[in-house]
Amino acid sequence: MIAIITFGFLASLVLGCQGSLNASSPTIQLITYPIDHAEGPSWDGRKNILYYVDIHTGRVFSWNYDTEEINYITLDGTVTPAVQAENPDIILVGLNRSVVAVEWDGTNAIGNQEILATVAEQFNTSRFNDGKADKEGRLWWGTMGAEDTSTGDLTPNNGVLYKITKENLGDPTVEIAPVNISNGLAWNRANDKFYYIDTPTLQVSTKRTIRVLFEFDWFRIESFRRGS
Ligand SMILES: *[C@@H]1O[C@H](CO)[C@@H](O)[C@H](O)[C@H]1NC(C)=O
Ligand SMILES: *[C@@H]1O[C@H](CO)[C@@H](O)[C@H](O)[C@H]1NC(C)=O
Ligand SMILES: *[C@@H]1O[C@H](CO)[C@@H](O)[C@H](O)[C@H]1NC(C)=O
Ligand SMILES: *[C@@H]1O[C@H](CO)[C@@H](O)[C@H](O)[C@H]1NC(C)=O
């Protein structure tokens, strides 16, 4: 994700893929035109579409691996992350501090929007900054405090990492608080460790601290589904 944050466009590390990105050795390729602040990439293997966002323009993008076509929709507010739902025509978007289900198939016009949950009422100038869905369909999404647009100063300790499921939409579970900037979520290959970054200083990436937070067995719960 460092390339994304640093340069503001999406590059991909390709390991001998087929199709248009058919490099035979590891290589970095530019796949989209430059945007302001790319975040929250999410791959939908059902459609060969990569979703990503440009936080401050409110744009949610789709990049089609097969056609290299880029489309976007624009929401009212800051947007991040974008995570595909079980229904392939719905994308879950972090809009300000809310989880919003947006009807969009990645290609055609935007449909309805429905707010599923709103977090961090106690930090009403904070916003979502990064998030992922786990294998069981639970959302691990985190917030950060407001940034001063002229100085870049962050309101400290106003971030929270939440676990959001269809059962707790009214009161999402707080997993970690306080946080400065929720960022960089990933699971290990064995799927029993979860990594999470709090970017504390807004300085260089080497200042980031990476903590292993959870080591757990997976519990079977139903996938996250819109509105139910
Ligand atoms: C993919 O392979 C084709 C055919 O060999 C070649 O023309 C094209 O330049 C390759 N593309 C990339 C991105 O390497
Ligand atoms: C997000 O923020 C924008 C700009 O402040 C506001 O117009 C919009 O209503 C907000 N939407 C939600 C769902 O919070
Ligand atoms: C946030 O809450 C404070 C205190 O309740 C209120 O004065 C302020 O208007 C709120 N700001 C936003 C952006 O909702
Ligand atoms: C957030 O940043 C402030 C200022 O750098 C620091 O004092 C505080 O300990 C940080 N909070 C966390 C949870 O790391």
Short mmCIF file of C-alpha atoms and ligand atoms in Angstrom, two decimals:
data_model
loop_
_atom_site.label_atom_id
_atom_site.label_comp_id
_atom_site.label_asym_id
_atom_site.label_seq_id
_atom_site.Cartn_x
_atom_site.Cartn_y
_atom_site.Cartn_z
CA MET A 1 0.00 0.00 0.00
CA ILE A 2 2.97 2.31 0.32
CA ALA A 3 3.04 3.00 -3.41
CA ILE A 4 -0.63 3.88 -3.30
CA ILE A 5 -0.32 6.31 -0.44
CA THR A 6 2.92 7.87 -1.56
CA PHE A 7 2.19 8.42 -5.20
CA GLY A 8 -1.55 8.63 -5.28
CA PHE A 9 -2.08 6.14 -8.04
CA LEU A 10 -2.51 2.43 -8.09
CA ALA A 11 0.36 0.23 -9.00
CA SER A 12 0.28 -3.53 -8.82
CA LEU A 13 2.96 -6.04 -8.05
CA VAL A 14 2.45 -8.73 -10.63
CA LEU A 15 3.80 -12.24 -10.25
CA GLY A 16 3.56 -14.00 -13.56
CA CYS A 17 -0.11 -13.35 -14.20
CA GLN A 18 -1.99 -14.15 -17.38
CA GLY A 19 -3.95 -11.64 -19.37
CA SER A 20 -2.93 -8.08 -20.03
CA LEU A 21 -0.57 -8.01 -17.04
CA ASN A 22 1.45 -10.99 -18.20
CA ALA A 23 4.88 -10.29 -16.78
CA SER A 24 7.04 -13.35 -16.23
CA SER A 25 8.91 -11.91 -13.25
CA PRO A 26 7.90 -9.59 -10.41
CA THR A 27 7.28 -6.14 -11.75
CA ILE A 28 5.44 -2.99 -10.77
CA GLN A 29 3.04 -1.59 -13.30
CA LEU A 30 0.94 1.52 -13.32
CA ILE A 31 -2.68 0.52 -13.72
CA THR A 32 -4.66 3.73 -13.23
CA TYR A 33 -4.25 7.39 -13.94
CA PRO A 34 -3.14 9.54 -10.97
CA ILE A 35 -5.70 10.47 -8.33
CA ASP A 36 -5.45 12.45 -5.10
CA HIS A 37 -5.54 9.83 -2.31
CA ALA A 38 -6.09 6.23 -3.32
CA GLU A 39 -7.08 3.82 -0.54
CA GLY A 40 -9.05 0.74 0.39
CA PRO A 41 -8.38 -1.54 -2.61
CA SER A 42 -10.59 -4.60 -2.73
CA TRP A 43 -10.56 -7.34 -5.36
CA ASP A 44 -13.79 -8.90 -6.60
CA GLY A 45 -12.76 -12.17 -8.23
CA ARG A 46 -16.34 -12.79 -9.40
CA LYS A 47 -16.04 -9.94 -11.87
CA ASN A 48 -12.28 -9.46 -12.16
CA ILE A 49 -12.79 -5.96 -10.83
CA LEU A 50 -10.58 -4.03 -8.41
CA TYR A 51 -12.46 -1.47 -6.37
CA TYR A 52 -10.63 1.45 -4.77
CA VAL A 53 -11.41 4.96 -3.63
CA ASP A 54 -10.17 8.54 -3.85
CA ILE A 55 -10.97 9.63 -0.29
CA HIS A 56 -11.51 13.37 -0.55
CA THR A 57 -13.21 13.55 -3.94
CA GLY A 58 -15.83 11.02 -2.77
CA ARG A 59 -15.10 8.79 -5.76
CA VAL A 60 -15.36 5.01 -5.67
CA PHE A 61 -13.54 3.48 -8.64
CA SER A 62 -13.64 0.17 -10.41
CA TRP A 63 -10.82 -1.14 -12.57
CA ASN A 64 -11.65 -4.05 -14.82
CA TYR A 65 -8.73 -6.44 -15.13
CA ASP A 66 -9.92 -7.86 -18.47
CA THR A 67 -10.78 -4.63 -20.26
CA GLU A 68 -8.66 -2.18 -18.20
CA GLU A 69 -11.73 0.04 -18.15
CA ILE A 70 -12.03 2.44 -15.22
CA ASN A 71 -15.39 3.64 -13.93
CA TYR A 72 -16.36 5.61 -10.88
CA ILE A 73 -19.30 6.87 -8.88
CA THR A 74 -19.26 9.93 -6.61
CA LEU A 75 -20.72 10.01 -3.09
CA ASP A 76 -21.28 13.04 -0.86
CA GLY A 77 -18.47 12.97 1.73
CA THR A 78 -15.15 11.25 2.31
CA VAL A 79 -15.07 7.67 1.04
CA THR A 80 -12.96 4.77 2.29
CA PRO A 81 -12.87 1.80 2.24
CA ALA A 82 -14.84 0.00 -0.47
CA VAL A 83 -15.64 -3.68 0.11
CA GLN A 84 -17.76 -5.90 -2.11
CA ALA A 85 -20.86 -7.47 -0.59
CA GLU A 86 -22.25 -10.98 -1.04
CA ASN A 87 -24.59 -9.51 -3.64
CA PRO A 88 -22.19 -8.68 -6.51
CA ASP A 89 -24.17 -5.58 -7.40
CA ILE A 90 -23.72 -4.00 -3.97
CA ILE A 91 -20.60 -2.37 -2.61
CA LEU A 92 -20.12 -1.42 1.03
CA VAL A 93 -18.52 2.00 1.32
CA GLY A 94 -17.23 3.92 4.34
CA LEU A 95 -18.82 7.34 3.91
CA ASN A 96 -17.57 9.73 6.60
CA ARG A 97 -18.31 7.62 9.72
CA SER A 98 -21.03 5.48 8.15
CA VAL A 99 -21.14 2.09 6.49
CA VAL A 100 -23.26 2.57 3.38
CA ALA A 101 -24.57 -0.13 1.05
CA VAL A 102 -24.44 1.28 -2.48
CA GLU A 103 -26.11 -0.36 -5.44
CA TRP A 104 -23.40 -0.38 -8.09
CA ASP A 105 -22.17 -3.16 -10.31
CA GLY A 106 -18.87 -1.39 -11.03
CA THR A 107 -19.96 -0.42 -14.52
CA ASN A 108 -23.38 1.15 -14.79
CA ALA A 109 -25.03 4.08 -13.02
CA ILE A 110 -25.23 4.24 -9.23
CA GLY A 111 -28.46 2.95 -7.68
CA ASN A 112 -29.82 3.33 -4.16
CA GLN A 113 -27.75 4.05 -1.07
CA GLU A 114 -28.63 2.79 2.40
CA ILE A 115 -26.83 3.64 5.65
CA LEU A 116 -26.27 0.37 7.56
CA ALA A 117 -24.33 1.67 10.56
CA THR A 118 -22.77 4.83 11.91
CA VAL A 119 -19.86 4.67 14.33
CA ALA A 120 -17.91 6.99 16.65
CA GLU A 121 -20.68 9.38 17.67
CA GLN A 122 -18.28 10.57 20.41
CA PHE A 123 -15.75 11.70 17.77
CA ASN A 124 -18.06 13.44 15.37
CA THR A 125 -15.31 14.93 13.20
CA SER A 126 -13.58 11.55 12.70
CA ARG A 127 -13.99 9.36 9.62
CA PHE A 128 -13.29 5.85 8.42
CA ASN A 129 -9.78 5.48 7.04
CA ASP A 130 -9.28 1.82 6.16
CA GLY A 131 -11.05 -1.51 6.43
CA LYS A 132 -11.37 -5.05 5.16
CA ALA A 133 -13.83 -7.93 5.33
CA ASP A 134 -12.66 -11.21 6.82
CA LYS A 135 -13.40 -14.67 5.43
CA GLU A 136 -16.57 -14.88 7.49
CA GLY A 137 -17.89 -11.63 6.08
CA ARG A 138 -17.26 -9.50 9.15
CA LEU A 139 -16.07 -5.95 8.58
CA TRP A 140 -12.93 -4.78 10.40
CA TRP A 141 -13.06 -1.06 9.74
CA GLY A 142 -11.22 1.70 11.57
CA THR A 143 -11.45 5.44 11.92
CA MET A 144 -9.12 8.38 12.45
CA GLY A 145 -9.54 11.86 13.90
CA ALA A 146 -9.94 15.01 11.85
CA GLU A 147 -6.95 16.49 10.06
CA ASP A 148 -6.38 20.22 9.89
CA THR A 149 -6.44 20.86 6.16
CA SER A 150 -3.81 23.61 6.31
CA THR A 151 -1.32 22.17 8.82
CA GLY A 152 -2.05 18.46 8.39
CA ASP A 153 -2.29 18.17 12.19
CA LEU A 154 -4.34 15.25 13.43
CA THR A 155 -6.78 15.32 16.33
CA PRO A 156 -5.07 12.59 18.40
CA ASN A 157 -6.62 9.49 19.91
CA ASN A 158 -9.91 9.99 18.04
CA GLY A 159 -9.67 6.73 16.07
CA VAL A 160 -11.28 3.38 16.85
CA LEU A 161 -11.07 -0.06 15.21
CA TYR A 162 -14.48 -1.70 14.95
CA LYS A 163 -15.75 -5.14 14.10
CA ILE A 164 -19.05 -4.79 12.28
CA THR A 165 -21.41 -7.67 11.56
CA LYS A 166 -25.01 -7.78 10.46
CA GLU A 167 -25.95 -8.57 14.08
CA ASN A 168 -24.27 -5.50 15.62
CA LEU A 169 -25.06 -2.76 13.11
CA GLY A 170 -26.73 -0.68 15.83
CA ASP A 171 -23.69 -0.89 18.11
CA PRO A 172 -20.55 -2.14 16.34
CA THR A 173 -17.97 -3.81 18.58
CA VAL A 174 -14.99 -1.68 19.59
CA GLU A 175 -11.88 -3.82 19.12
CA ILE A 176 -9.15 -1.24 19.75
CA ALA A 177 -9.30 2.28 21.13
CA PRO A 178 -7.84 4.76 21.16
CA VAL A 179 -6.12 4.76 17.80
CA ASN A 180 -4.61 7.63 15.86
CA ILE A 181 -4.93 6.42 12.27
CA SER A 182 -6.42 3.01 11.49
CA ASN A 183 -4.58 1.61 8.51
CA GLY A 184 -3.05 -1.32 6.67
CA LEU A 185 -5.18 -4.33 7.66
CA ALA A 186 -4.22 -7.80 6.48
CA TRP A 187 -4.36 -11.46 7.44
CA ASN A 188 -1.52 -13.92 7.24
CA ARG A 189 -1.63 -16.81 4.81
CA ALA A 190 -2.71 -19.29 7.50
CA ASN A 191 -5.54 -16.89 8.30
CA ASP A 192 -4.90 -17.03 12.03
CA LYS A 193 -3.15 -13.69 12.50
CA PHE A 194 -4.47 -10.24 11.81
CA TYR A 195 -2.14 -7.31 11.25
CA TYR A 196 -3.12 -3.74 11.80
CA ILE A 197 -1.27 -0.45 11.56
CA ASP A 198 -1.74 2.68 13.58
CA THR A 199 0.06 5.37 11.59
CA PRO A 200 0.85 7.60 14.54
CA THR A 201 2.76 10.56 13.25
CA LEU A 202 1.74 11.31 9.66
CA GLN A 203 5.47 11.23 8.94
CA VAL A 204 7.34 8.55 7.05
CA SER A 205 6.35 4.94 6.70
CA THR A 206 9.24 3.72 8.87
CA LYS A 207 7.54 5.38 11.84
CA ARG A 208 4.63 3.05 11.54
CA THR A 209 4.17 0.50 14.22
CA ILE A 210 2.82 -2.89 13.28
CA ARG A 211 1.21 -4.97 15.96
CA VAL A 212 -0.16 -8.47 15.83
CA LEU A 213 -3.48 -8.11 17.51
CA PHE A 214 -5.39 -11.30 17.38
CA GLU A 215 -4.66 -14.95 17.12
CA PHE A 216 -7.91 -16.78 17.00
CA ASP A 217 -9.92 -19.60 15.57
CA TRP A 218 -12.62 -18.76 13.13
CA PHE A 219 -16.20 -18.96 14.22
CA ARG A 220 -18.86 -19.75 11.74
CA ILE A 221 -21.25 -16.91 11.22
CA GLU A 222 -23.31 -16.08 8.21
CA SER A 223 -21.89 -13.74 5.64
CA PHE A 224 -22.60 -10.09 5.85
CA ARG A 225 -25.64 -9.28 3.80
CA ARG A 226 -27.22 -6.01 3.01
CA GLY A 227 -29.94 -4.85 5.37
CA SER A 228 -30.55 -8.16 7.05
C1 LIG B 1 1.77 -9.63 -22.80
O1 LIG B 1 2.06 -10.53 -23.80
C2 LIG B 1 1.83 -10.05 -25.10
C3 LIG B 1 2.06 -11.20 -26.09
O2 LIG B 1 3.27 -11.85 -25.82
C4 LIG B 1 2.74 -8.85 -25.36
O3 LIG B 1 2.50 -8.32 -26.63
C5 LIG B 1 2.46 -7.80 -24.31
O4 LIG B 1 3.35 -6.73 -24.45
C6 LIG B 1 2.59 -8.36 -22.92
N1 LIG B 1 2.13 -7.38 -21.95
C7 LIG B 1 2.81 -7.11 -20.84
C8 LIG B 1 2.18 -6.09 -19.94
O5 LIG B 1 3.87 -7.63 -20.57
C1 LIG B 2 -20.82 13.07 4.77
O1 LIG B 2 -20.25 14.36 4.81
C2 LIG B 2 -20.78 15.24 3.83
C3 LIG B 2 -19.96 16.52 3.88
O2 LIG B 2 -19.87 17.00 5.18
C4 LIG B 2 -22.25 15.47 4.12
O3 LIG B 2 -22.82 16.33 3.17
C5 LIG B 2 -22.97 14.12 4.06
O4 LIG B 2 -24.33 14.28 4.40
C6 LIG B 2 -22.31 13.14 5.02
N1 LIG B 2 -22.95 11.82 4.83
C7 LIG B 2 -23.03 10.92 5.80
C8 LIG B 2 -23.73 9.64 5.49
O5 LIG B 2 -22.55 11.11 6.91
C1 LIG B 3 -20.01 17.53 17.23
O1 LIG B 3 -20.51 17.54 18.55
C2 LIG B 3 -20.39 18.81 19.19
C3 LIG B 3 -20.76 18.63 20.64
O2 LIG B 3 -21.95 17.90 20.79
C4 LIG B 3 -21.28 19.81 18.46
O3 LIG B 3 -21.16 21.08 19.06
C5 LIG B 3 -20.80 19.91 17.00
O4 LIG B 3 -21.65 20.74 16.27
C6 LIG B 3 -20.77 18.52 16.36
N1 LIG B 3 -20.12 18.64 15.06
C7 LIG B 3 -20.50 17.96 13.99
C8 LIG B 3 -19.67 18.12 12.77
O5 LIG B 3 -21.50 17.26 13.99
C1 LIG B 4 -1.52 9.42 19.15
O1 LIG B 4 -0.60 10.43 18.85
C2 LIG B 4 -0.29 11.26 19.97
C3 LIG B 4 0.58 12.38 19.49
O2 LIG B 4 1.65 11.90 18.76
C4 LIG B 4 0.39 10.39 21.03
O3 LIG B 4 0.66 11.18 22.18
C5 LIG B 4 -0.55 9.25 21.41
O4 LIG B 4 0.11 8.39 22.32
C6 LIG B 4 -0.96 8.47 20.19
N1 LIG B 4 -1.98 7.52 20.54
C7 LIG B 4 -1.85 6.20 20.33
C8 LIG B 4 -3.02 5.35 20.69
O5 LIG B 4 -0.83 5.69 19.88
#
